[in-house]
């Protein structure tokens, strides 16, 4: 039998506003589908995450375009229509296989929701059910503490994409109104409200019911700070006299140190994606900041790689002023990266009340190890050969101790343009304790466009071929190199150790 299609409304953003029925269907479904822009983040999935379970198939439906131009022969509409058709067929394949499919929808599925495009293409072929959700308009009204309408008043819902003159005419002819789809349309919407003589009555609400909620009188809002997930509201005129002014809560700033993983988005955890999406400011070494998808709402603060303490202080100052700051690091922020720098600087009394959170990331050592097989399968240690922050004699003593203990050693920062001799000396030290045939994995730019992973031996390792983008994994006495049936090579360290 074919599976069933469910369009499930999630409400405006707070996971606790998901209905009991929606939560039950999300947990029971075999397939969870959700729309997302090309950066891959999905607000709908983030809302539904508490109700997901292991083993579910996820179908992210990634828009080919949002507001940018396209070279599709049918233009923007042609690209979108083709995307919806292909998305519907992807879901149909699951339904034909007997799997129930839940399509997540922020707010209500039929209230400016993307789900309706799947519904139009699939509802006549499969058993379908739509589960309503709390709309953003209802959430905004609740946030402001202002009724939408009473008695015989008329509420009009309008898209901000209407021309300002038409929007003004409609606003002048209604009692209450909600204007959706702000973002780039905000300036035109404000102009229309002014033309209709309603600007002083208008309120602005952004990301209602979430931890990034913001509301204010619309006339006071900076257009450059307005995201797509916001709306303008003209509450009930009759109720205005009896409703107190809403109190804008002072935003609590925070620093979140985020691990980006070793390369692109495929190595980024969902928790890290959510932390980046929530940030007001992104702070970090320039190339790492460049890896964060652009967001017009956010401020970006790239800096040189040698100013960790200054960068940490700058981030803490931003957070102290009420900003939500993401400090980004490649790999894991707690491994030779920014987490320790931020925590050390934050001990200064001036930042004692600034919350600091660390979001882990996949390390470069794990990434290189996975490409080679499982060289970290037994006890191992991680070391950096950089002597910029610690003296060489400390590095040498630790390296000798790790080698004599027969640990697998992952080596970060093995060489740079100004540091060539350290790896030469390190190899000599290792050969005092390890056989020349000890396997060595050399990973360069793993996950990036110039990825290269090769397996050599400690005796054959040529330090001249190693640069700062490399990571080395030096095996123990037990590390093995196996040749597979297809001729490929895999390196692993057995979990048992000989008595």
Coordinates of C-alpha atoms in Angstrom, one line a residue:
X1 CA 0.0 0.0 0.0
X2 CA 1.1 3.5 -0.7
X3 CA 2.3 5.7 2.2
X4 CA 0.4 8.7 3.5
X5 CA 1.3 12.4 3.0
X6 CA 1.1 14.8 6.0
X7 CA 1.6 18.5 5.8
X8 CA 2.4 19.4 9.4
X9 CA 2.3 22.9 10.8
X10 CA 5.0 23.6 13.4
X11 CA 3.9 27.0 14.7
X12 CA 6.0 30.2 14.7
X13 CA 9.2 28.9 16.2
X14 CA 8.9 27.8 19.8
X15 CA 9.0 23.9 19.8
X16 CA 6.5 24.0 22.7
X17 CA 3.9 25.5 20.4
X18 CA 4.0 22.4 18.2
X19 CA 0.6 20.6 18.6
X20 CA 0.4 17.2 20.2
X21 CA -0.9 15.8 17.0
X22 CA 2.0 17.3 15.0
X23 CA 4.5 15.9 17.5
X24 CA 3.0 12.4 17.3
X25 CA 3.0 12.4 13.5
X26 CA 6.6 13.7 13.3
X27 CA 7.9 11.0 15.6
X28 CA 6.0 8.2 13.8
X29 CA 6.8 9.1 10.2
X30 CA 9.3 7.1 8.1
X31 CA 10.3 10.1 6.1
X32 CA 10.7 13.8 7.2
X33 CA 10.9 16.4 4.4
X34 CA 11.6 20.1 4.8
X35 CA 12.4 23.1 2.6
X36 CA 15.7 25.0 3.0
X37 CA 17.7 27.6 1.1
X38 CA 21.0 26.7 -0.5
X39 CA 22.9 27.2 2.8
X40 CA 21.0 24.1 3.9
X41 CA 19.7 25.4 7.2
X42 CA 16.1 24.7 7.8
X43 CA 14.1 26.6 10.5
X44 CA 11.3 24.0 10.2
X45 CA 13.7 21.2 11.0
X46 CA 15.2 23.1 13.9
X47 CA 11.7 23.5 15.4
X48 CA 10.8 19.9 14.9
X49 CA 14.2 18.5 16.1
X50 CA 12.9 17.6 19.7
X51 CA 10.3 15.3 18.1
X52 CA 12.6 13.5 15.5
X53 CA 13.9 10.0 16.2
X54 CA 16.9 8.0 15.0
X55 CA 16.5 6.0 11.8
X56 CA 14.1 8.4 10.1
X57 CA 14.9 9.3 6.5
X58 CA 15.4 13.0 5.9
X59 CA 14.6 14.7 2.6
X60 CA 15.9 18.3 2.6
X61 CA 14.3 20.1 -0.3
X62 CA 16.9 22.7 -1.2
X63 CA 15.6 25.7 -3.2
X64 CA 17.7 26.3 -6.3
X65 CA 17.1 30.1 -6.0
X66 CA 15.5 32.4 -3.5
X67 CA 15.8 36.1 -4.5
X68 CA 18.8 36.0 -6.8
X69 CA 18.9 35.8 -10.6
X70 CA 18.9 32.5 -12.4
X71 CA 20.0 31.4 -15.9
X72 CA 17.1 28.9 -16.1
X73 CA 15.4 29.2 -19.5
X74 CA 12.1 29.7 -17.8
X75 CA 13.5 32.4 -15.5
X76 CA 12.8 32.5 -11.8
X77 CA 9.3 31.0 -12.0
X78 CA 10.5 28.2 -14.4
X79 CA 13.3 27.3 -11.9
X80 CA 10.9 27.2 -9.0
X81 CA 8.2 25.2 -10.9
X82 CA 10.8 22.7 -11.9
X83 CA 12.1 22.4 -8.3
X84 CA 8.6 21.8 -7.0
X85 CA 8.0 19.1 -9.6
X86 CA 11.2 17.3 -8.8
X87 CA 10.6 17.6 -5.0
X88 CA 7.2 16.1 -5.4
X89 CA 8.5 13.2 -7.3
X90 CA 11.2 12.6 -4.7
X91 CA 8.4 12.4 -2.1
X92 CA 6.2 10.3 -4.4
X93 CA 9.0 7.7 -4.6
X94 CA 8.8 7.2 -0.8
X95 CA 5.0 7.2 -0.8
X96 CA 5.0 4.5 -3.6
X97 CA 7.4 2.5 -1.4
X98 CA 4.8 2.5 1.4
X99 CA 6.5 5.1 3.6
X100 CA 4.5 7.8 5.4
X101 CA 6.0 11.3 4.6
X102 CA 5.7 14.3 6.9
X103 CA 6.4 17.6 5.2
X104 CA 7.4 20.1 7.9
X105 CA 5.9 23.6 7.6
X106 CA 6.7 26.6 9.7
X107 CA 3.5 28.3 11.0
X108 CA 0.5 26.8 9.2
X109 CA 1.0 24.7 6.0
X110 CA -1.6 26.6 4.0
X111 CA -0.6 30.1 5.3
X112 CA 2.0 31.2 2.8
X113 CA 3.6 27.8 3.3
X114 CA 5.8 25.9 0.9
X115 CA 4.0 22.7 1.7
X116 CA 1.0 23.8 -0.5
X117 CA 3.1 23.3 -3.6
X118 CA 3.7 19.6 -2.6
X119 CA 0.0 19.3 -1.8
X120 CA -1.2 20.5 -5.2
X121 CA 1.1 18.0 -6.9
X122 CA 0.5 14.9 -4.7
X123 CA -2.9 15.2 -2.9
X124 CA -4.8 13.7 -5.8
X125 CA -2.6 10.6 -5.9
X126 CA -2.1 9.8 -2.2
X127 CA -4.0 9.8 1.1
X128 CA -3.2 13.2 2.5
X129 CA -3.8 15.0 5.8
X130 CA -3.0 18.6 6.7
X131 CA -2.3 19.5 10.4
X132 CA -2.8 23.2 11.1
X133 CA -0.3 25.2 13.1
X134 CA -0.2 28.4 15.0
X135 CA 0.4 31.2 12.5
X136 CA 3.1 33.9 12.8
X137 CA 0.3 36.5 12.9
X138 CA -1.2 34.9 16.0
X139 CA 2.2 34.7 17.6
X140 CA 2.9 38.4 16.8
X141 CA -0.4 39.4 18.4
X142 CA 0.4 37.4 21.5
X143 CA 4.0 38.8 21.7
X144 CA 2.6 42.4 21.6
X145 CA -0.3 41.6 23.9
X146 CA -2.6 43.3 21.5
X147 CA -5.8 41.7 20.0
X148 CA -6.0 41.5 16.2
X149 CA -9.7 42.4 16.0
X150 CA -12.9 42.5 18.0
X151 CA -16.6 42.6 17.3
X152 CA -17.2 43.5 13.6
X153 CA -13.7 44.8 12.8
X154 CA -12.0 43.5 9.6
X155 CA -8.5 41.9 9.6
X156 CA -6.6 41.9 6.3
X157 CA -3.5 39.8 5.6
X158 CA -1.3 41.3 2.9
X159 CA 2.0 40.4 1.3
X160 CA 4.7 43.0 1.5
X161 CA 5.6 42.3 -2.1
X162 CA 2.6 44.4 -3.3
X163 CA 3.5 47.8 -4.8
X164 CA 3.5 50.5 -2.1
X165 CA 0.6 52.4 -3.7
X166 CA -1.7 49.3 -3.8
X167 CA -0.6 48.3 -0.3
X168 CA -1.4 51.8 1.0
X169 CA -4.9 51.7 -0.6
X170 CA -5.7 48.3 1.1
X171 CA -4.3 49.5 4.4
X172 CA -6.5 52.6 4.3
X173 CA -9.6 50.4 3.8
X174 CA -9.2 47.9 6.7
X175 CA -9.4 48.0 10.4
X176 CA -6.5 45.7 11.3
X177 CA -3.8 44.2 9.1
X178 CA -0.8 41.9 9.1
X179 CA 1.8 42.5 6.4
X180 CA 3.9 39.4 5.7
X181 CA 7.2 38.9 3.8
X182 CA 9.2 41.9 5.0
X183 CA 12.9 41.6 4.6
X184 CA 13.8 43.4 1.4
X185 CA 10.2 44.8 1.1
X186 CA 10.4 46.7 4.4
X187 CA 11.1 50.1 3.0
X188 CA 8.2 49.9 0.6
X189 CA 5.9 48.6 3.5
X190 CA 6.9 51.5 5.7
X191 CA 6.2 53.9 2.8
X192 CA 2.8 52.4 2.3
X193 CA 1.9 52.7 6.0
X194 CA 2.9 56.3 5.9
X195 CA 0.8 57.0 2.8
X196 CA -2.2 55.3 4.4
X197 CA -1.7 57.4 7.6
X198 CA -1.2 54.2 9.7
X199 CA 2.6 54.3 10.4
X200 CA 2.2 55.5 14.0
X201 CA -0.1 52.5 14.7
X202 CA 2.1 49.9 13.2
X203 CA 4.2 47.4 15.1
X204 CA 7.2 45.3 14.0
X205 CA 7.7 41.7 15.2
X206 CA 10.7 39.5 14.3
X207 CA 11.0 35.8 14.9
X208 CA 8.1 35.7 17.4
X209 CA 8.3 33.1 20.2
X210 CA 11.9 32.2 19.5
X211 CA 15.0 33.1 21.5
X212 CA 15.8 35.8 18.8
X213 CA 12.4 37.5 19.1
X214 CA 12.4 41.3 18.7
X215 CA 9.5 43.8 18.5
X216 CA 9.3 47.5 18.3
X217 CA 7.3 50.3 16.8
X218 CA 7.8 49.9 13.1
X219 CA 8.7 53.5 12.6
X220 CA 11.8 53.0 14.8
X221 CA 13.2 49.9 13.0
X222 CA 16.4 50.1 10.9
X223 CA 15.6 48.6 7.5
X224 CA 19.1 47.1 7.3
X225 CA 18.3 44.8 10.3
X226 CA 15.0 43.3 9.0
X227 CA 15.1 39.6 8.1
X228 CA 12.5 37.7 6.0
X229 CA 11.0 36.1 9.1
X230 CA 9.3 39.2 10.4
X231 CA 6.0 41.0 9.9
X232 CA 4.2 44.3 10.4
X233 CA 1.0 44.4 12.5
X234 CA -1.8 46.9 12.8
X235 CA -3.7 45.6 15.9
X236 CA -7.3 46.2 16.7
X237 CA -8.0 50.0 16.8
X238 CA -10.8 49.4 19.3
X239 CA -8.5 47.6 21.7
X240 CA -5.6 50.0 21.5
X241 CA -6.9 52.4 24.2
X242 CA -7.0 49.6 26.8
X243 CA -3.6 47.9 26.1
X244 CA -0.4 48.9 27.8
X245 CA 2.8 49.5 25.8
X246 CA 4.7 46.3 25.4
X247 CA 8.0 46.2 27.3
X248 CA 11.0 45.4 25.1
X249 CA 13.1 42.9 27.0
X250 CA 16.8 43.8 27.1
X251 CA 18.6 41.1 25.1
X252 CA 21.1 38.9 26.9
X253 CA 24.4 38.8 25.0
X254 CA 26.4 35.6 24.7
X255 CA 29.5 34.2 23.1
X256 CA 29.2 30.9 21.4
X257 CA 32.5 29.4 20.2
X258 CA 31.6 27.3 17.1
X259 CA 33.5 24.4 15.5
X260 CA 33.2 24.5 11.7
X261 CA 34.7 21.1 11.1
X262 CA 37.6 20.6 8.7
X263 CA 36.0 21.8 5.5
X264 CA 32.6 22.6 4.0
X265 CA 29.0 22.3 5.2
X266 CA 28.9 18.5 5.0
X267 CA 31.3 18.5 8.0
X268 CA 29.2 21.0 10.0
X269 CA 27.0 19.6 12.8
X270 CA 23.3 20.7 13.1
X271 CA 24.0 22.3 16.5
X272 CA 26.8 24.4 14.9
X273 CA 24.5 25.4 12.0
X274 CA 21.8 26.6 14.5
X275 CA 24.4 28.5 16.5
X276 CA 25.6 30.3 13.4
X277 CA 22.1 31.1 12.3
X278 CA 21.3 32.6 15.7
X279 CA 24.3 34.9 15.8
X280 CA 24.2 38.7 15.4
X281 CA 27.9 38.8 14.8
X282 CA 30.5 36.3 13.4
X283 CA 34.0 36.8 14.6
X284 CA 37.1 34.8 13.6
X285 CA 40.2 34.3 11.4
X286 CA 39.3 35.6 8.0
X287 CA 39.3 32.3 6.0
X288 CA 37.1 30.7 8.7
X289 CA 34.6 33.6 8.6
X290 CA 34.5 33.2 4.9
X291 CA 33.2 29.6 5.3
X292 CA 30.1 30.8 7.2
X293 CA 27.2 31.4 4.7
X294 CA 26.5 35.1 4.3
X295 CA 23.5 36.5 6.2
X296 CA 22.4 40.1 5.6
X297 CA 21.2 40.4 9.2
X298 CA 24.7 39.6 10.6
X299 CA 27.9 41.6 11.0
X300 CA 31.1 39.8 10.1
X301 CA 34.4 40.6 11.8
X302 CA 37.4 38.8 10.1
X303 CA 40.9 39.2 11.6
X304 CA 44.4 37.9 11.4
X305 CA 45.3 34.5 12.8
X306 CA 47.8 35.8 15.3
X307 CA 45.4 37.9 17.4
X308 CA 43.5 35.3 19.4
X309 CA 43.4 37.3 22.7
X310 CA 42.3 40.5 20.9
X311 CA 39.7 38.6 19.0
X312 CA 38.3 37.0 22.1
X313 CA 38.2 40.4 23.9
X314 CA 36.4 42.0 21.0
X315 CA 33.8 39.1 20.9
X316 CA 33.2 39.4 24.7
X317 CA 32.7 43.2 24.4
X318 CA 30.1 42.7 21.7
X319 CA 28.3 40.2 23.9
X320 CA 28.5 42.5 26.9
X321 CA 26.5 45.1 24.9
X322 CA 23.7 42.5 24.2
X323 CA 24.9 40.9 21.0
X324 CA 24.9 37.2 20.3
X325 CA 28.3 36.4 19.0
X326 CA 29.6 33.3 17.2
X327 CA 33.4 33.0 17.4
X328 CA 34.3 30.4 14.7
X329 CA 37.2 28.0 14.5
X330 CA 38.1 25.3 12.0
X331 CA 37.8 21.7 13.3
X332 CA 36.9 21.7 17.0
X333 CA 37.2 25.0 18.8
X334 CA 38.6 23.2 21.9
X335 CA 41.5 21.6 20.0
X336 CA 44.3 24.2 19.4
X337 CA 41.7 26.8 18.7
X338 CA 39.6 29.7 20.0
X339 CA 37.6 28.1 22.9
X340 CA 40.6 28.2 25.3
X341 CA 41.5 31.7 24.2
X342 CA 37.9 33.0 24.8
X343 CA 37.7 31.3 28.2
X344 CA 41.1 32.6 29.3
X345 CA 40.3 36.2 28.4
X346 CA 36.8 35.9 29.9
X347 CA 38.3 35.4 33.3
X348 CA 38.9 39.2 33.4
X349 CA 36.2 40.6 35.9
X350 CA 34.9 43.0 33.2
X351 CA 33.4 40.0 31.4
X352 CA 32.5 37.7 34.3
X353 CA 28.8 38.0 33.6
X354 CA 29.0 37.2 29.8
X355 CA 27.9 33.6 29.1
X356 CA 30.3 31.5 27.0
X357 CA 29.2 28.3 25.3
X358 CA 31.3 25.9 23.2
X359 CA 29.8 24.0 20.3
X360 CA 32.1 21.1 19.2
X361 CA 33.2 20.3 15.7
X362 CA 34.7 17.4 13.9
X363 CA 38.5 17.6 14.3
X364 CA 41.0 17.5 11.5
X365 CA 42.5 14.4 13.1
X366 CA 39.2 12.6 12.9
X367 CA 38.7 13.7 9.3
X368 CA 42.1 12.5 8.1
X369 CA 41.8 9.2 10.1
X370 CA 38.4 8.5 8.4
X371 CA 39.9 8.9 5.0
X372 CA 42.7 6.5 5.8
X373 CA 40.7 3.9 7.7
X374 CA 41.0 3.7 11.5
X375 CA 44.5 4.6 12.6
X376 CA 43.1 6.1 15.8
X377 CA 41.5 2.8 16.8
X378 CA 43.6 2.5 20.0
X379 CA 45.2 4.9 22.5
X380 CA 46.4 8.1 20.8
X381 CA 47.4 11.6 21.5
X382 CA 47.3 14.9 19.7
X383 CA 50.3 17.3 19.5
X384 CA 51.1 20.6 17.7
X385 CA 54.6 21.2 16.4
X386 CA 54.1 24.9 16.5
X387 CA 56.6 26.6 18.9
X388 CA 55.0 30.0 18.7
X389 CA 53.2 29.5 22.0
X390 CA 55.4 26.9 23.7
X391 CA 59.2 26.3 23.6
X392 CA 60.7 23.6 21.4
X393 CA 62.2 21.7 24.4
X394 CA 58.7 21.1 25.7
X395 CA 57.5 19.8 22.4
X396 CA 60.5 17.5 22.1
X397 CA 60.1 16.0 25.6
X398 CA 56.4 15.4 25.0
X399 CA 57.0 13.9 21.6
X400 CA 59.6 11.5 23.0
X401 CA 57.3 10.6 25.9
X402 CA 54.4 9.8 23.5
X403 CA 56.6 7.8 21.2
X404 CA 58.1 5.8 24.0
X405 CA 54.6 5.1 25.3
X406 CA 53.7 3.6 21.9
X407 CA 50.8 6.0 21.3
X408 CA 49.5 6.8 17.9
X409 CA 50.3 10.5 17.4
X410 CA 48.3 13.0 15.5
X411 CA 50.5 16.0 14.6
X412 CA 48.9 19.4 14.0
X413 CA 50.8 22.4 12.5
X414 CA 53.7 20.2 11.3
X415 CA 55.4 22.9 9.1
X416 CA 54.9 26.3 7.7
X417 CA 56.8 28.7 5.5
X418 CA 58.8 29.9 8.5
X419 CA 59.0 26.6 10.3
X420 CA 60.8 23.9 8.4
X421 CA 63.2 22.4 10.9
X422 CA 60.7 21.3 13.6
X423 CA 59.4 18.4 11.5
X424 CA 62.9 17.3 10.6
X425 CA 63.8 17.2 14.3
X426 CA 60.5 15.5 15.2
X427 CA 61.1 12.7 12.7
X428 CA 64.5 12.1 14.2
X429 CA 63.1 11.9 17.7
X430 CA 60.4 9.5 16.6
X431 CA 62.9 7.2 14.9
X432 CA 64.6 6.8 18.3
X433 CA 61.5 4.9 19.5
X434 CA 59.7 3.7 16.3
X435 CA 60.7 1.4 13.5
X436 CA 61.3 3.1 10.1
X437 CA 58.4 1.0 8.7
X438 CA 55.9 2.6 11.1
X439 CA 52.9 3.7 9.0
X440 CA 52.4 7.5 8.6
X441 CA 49.2 9.0 7.2
X442 CA 49.6 12.4 5.5
X443 CA 46.3 14.3 5.0
X444 CA 46.2 17.6 3.2
X445 CA 43.1 19.9 2.8
X446 CA 40.8 17.0 3.7
X447 CA 37.2 17.8 2.7
X448 CA 38.5 20.7 0.5
X449 CA 39.0 21.0 -3.2
X450 CA 42.7 20.0 -2.9
X451 CA 42.2 17.0 -0.7
X452 CA 45.1 14.5 -0.7
X453 CA 45.6 11.6 1.6
X454 CA 48.7 9.3 1.2
X455 CA 50.3 6.6 3.3
X456 CA 54.0 6.4 3.8
X457 CA 56.4 5.3 6.5
X458 CA 58.3 7.1 9.1
X459 CA 61.5 6.2 7.3
X460 CA 60.3 7.5 4.0
X461 CA 58.5 10.6 5.2
X462 CA 60.0 13.6 3.4
X463 CA 59.5 16.8 5.6
X464 CA 60.0 18.9 2.5
X465 CA 56.6 17.7 1.2
X466 CA 54.7 18.9 4.3
X467 CA 53.1 22.3 4.8
X468 CA 50.7 24.0 7.2
X469 CA 47.6 22.5 5.5
X470 CA 48.8 19.0 6.4
X471 CA 48.1 16.8 9.4
X472 CA 50.2 13.7 10.1
X473 CA 49.1 10.5 11.9
X474 CA 52.1 8.5 13.1
X475 CA 51.2 4.9 13.9
X476 CA 52.1 2.9 16.9
X477 CA 53.9 -0.5 16.8
X478 CA 50.6 -2.1 16.3
X479 CA 49.3 0.0 13.4
X480 CA 48.6 -2.0 10.3
X481 CA 48.4 -1.2 6.6
X482 CA 45.9 -3.5 4.7
X483 CA 45.4 -3.8 1.0
X484 CA 41.7 -4.3 0.0
X485 CA 40.5 -6.4 -2.9
X486 CA 40.1 -3.4 -5.1
X487 CA 43.7 -2.4 -4.6
X488 CA 43.0 0.4 -2.1
X489 CA 45.0 0.8 1.1
X490 CA 43.5 1.2 4.6
X491 CA 45.4 1.9 7.8
X492 CA 44.1 0.8 11.2
X493 CA 45.3 0.3 14.8
X494 CA 43.7 -2.8 16.4
X495 CA 41.7 -2.3 19.6
X496 CA 43.6 -5.1 21.4
X497 CA 47.2 -4.8 22.5
X498 CA 49.6 -7.8 23.0
X499 CA 50.3 -8.9 26.5

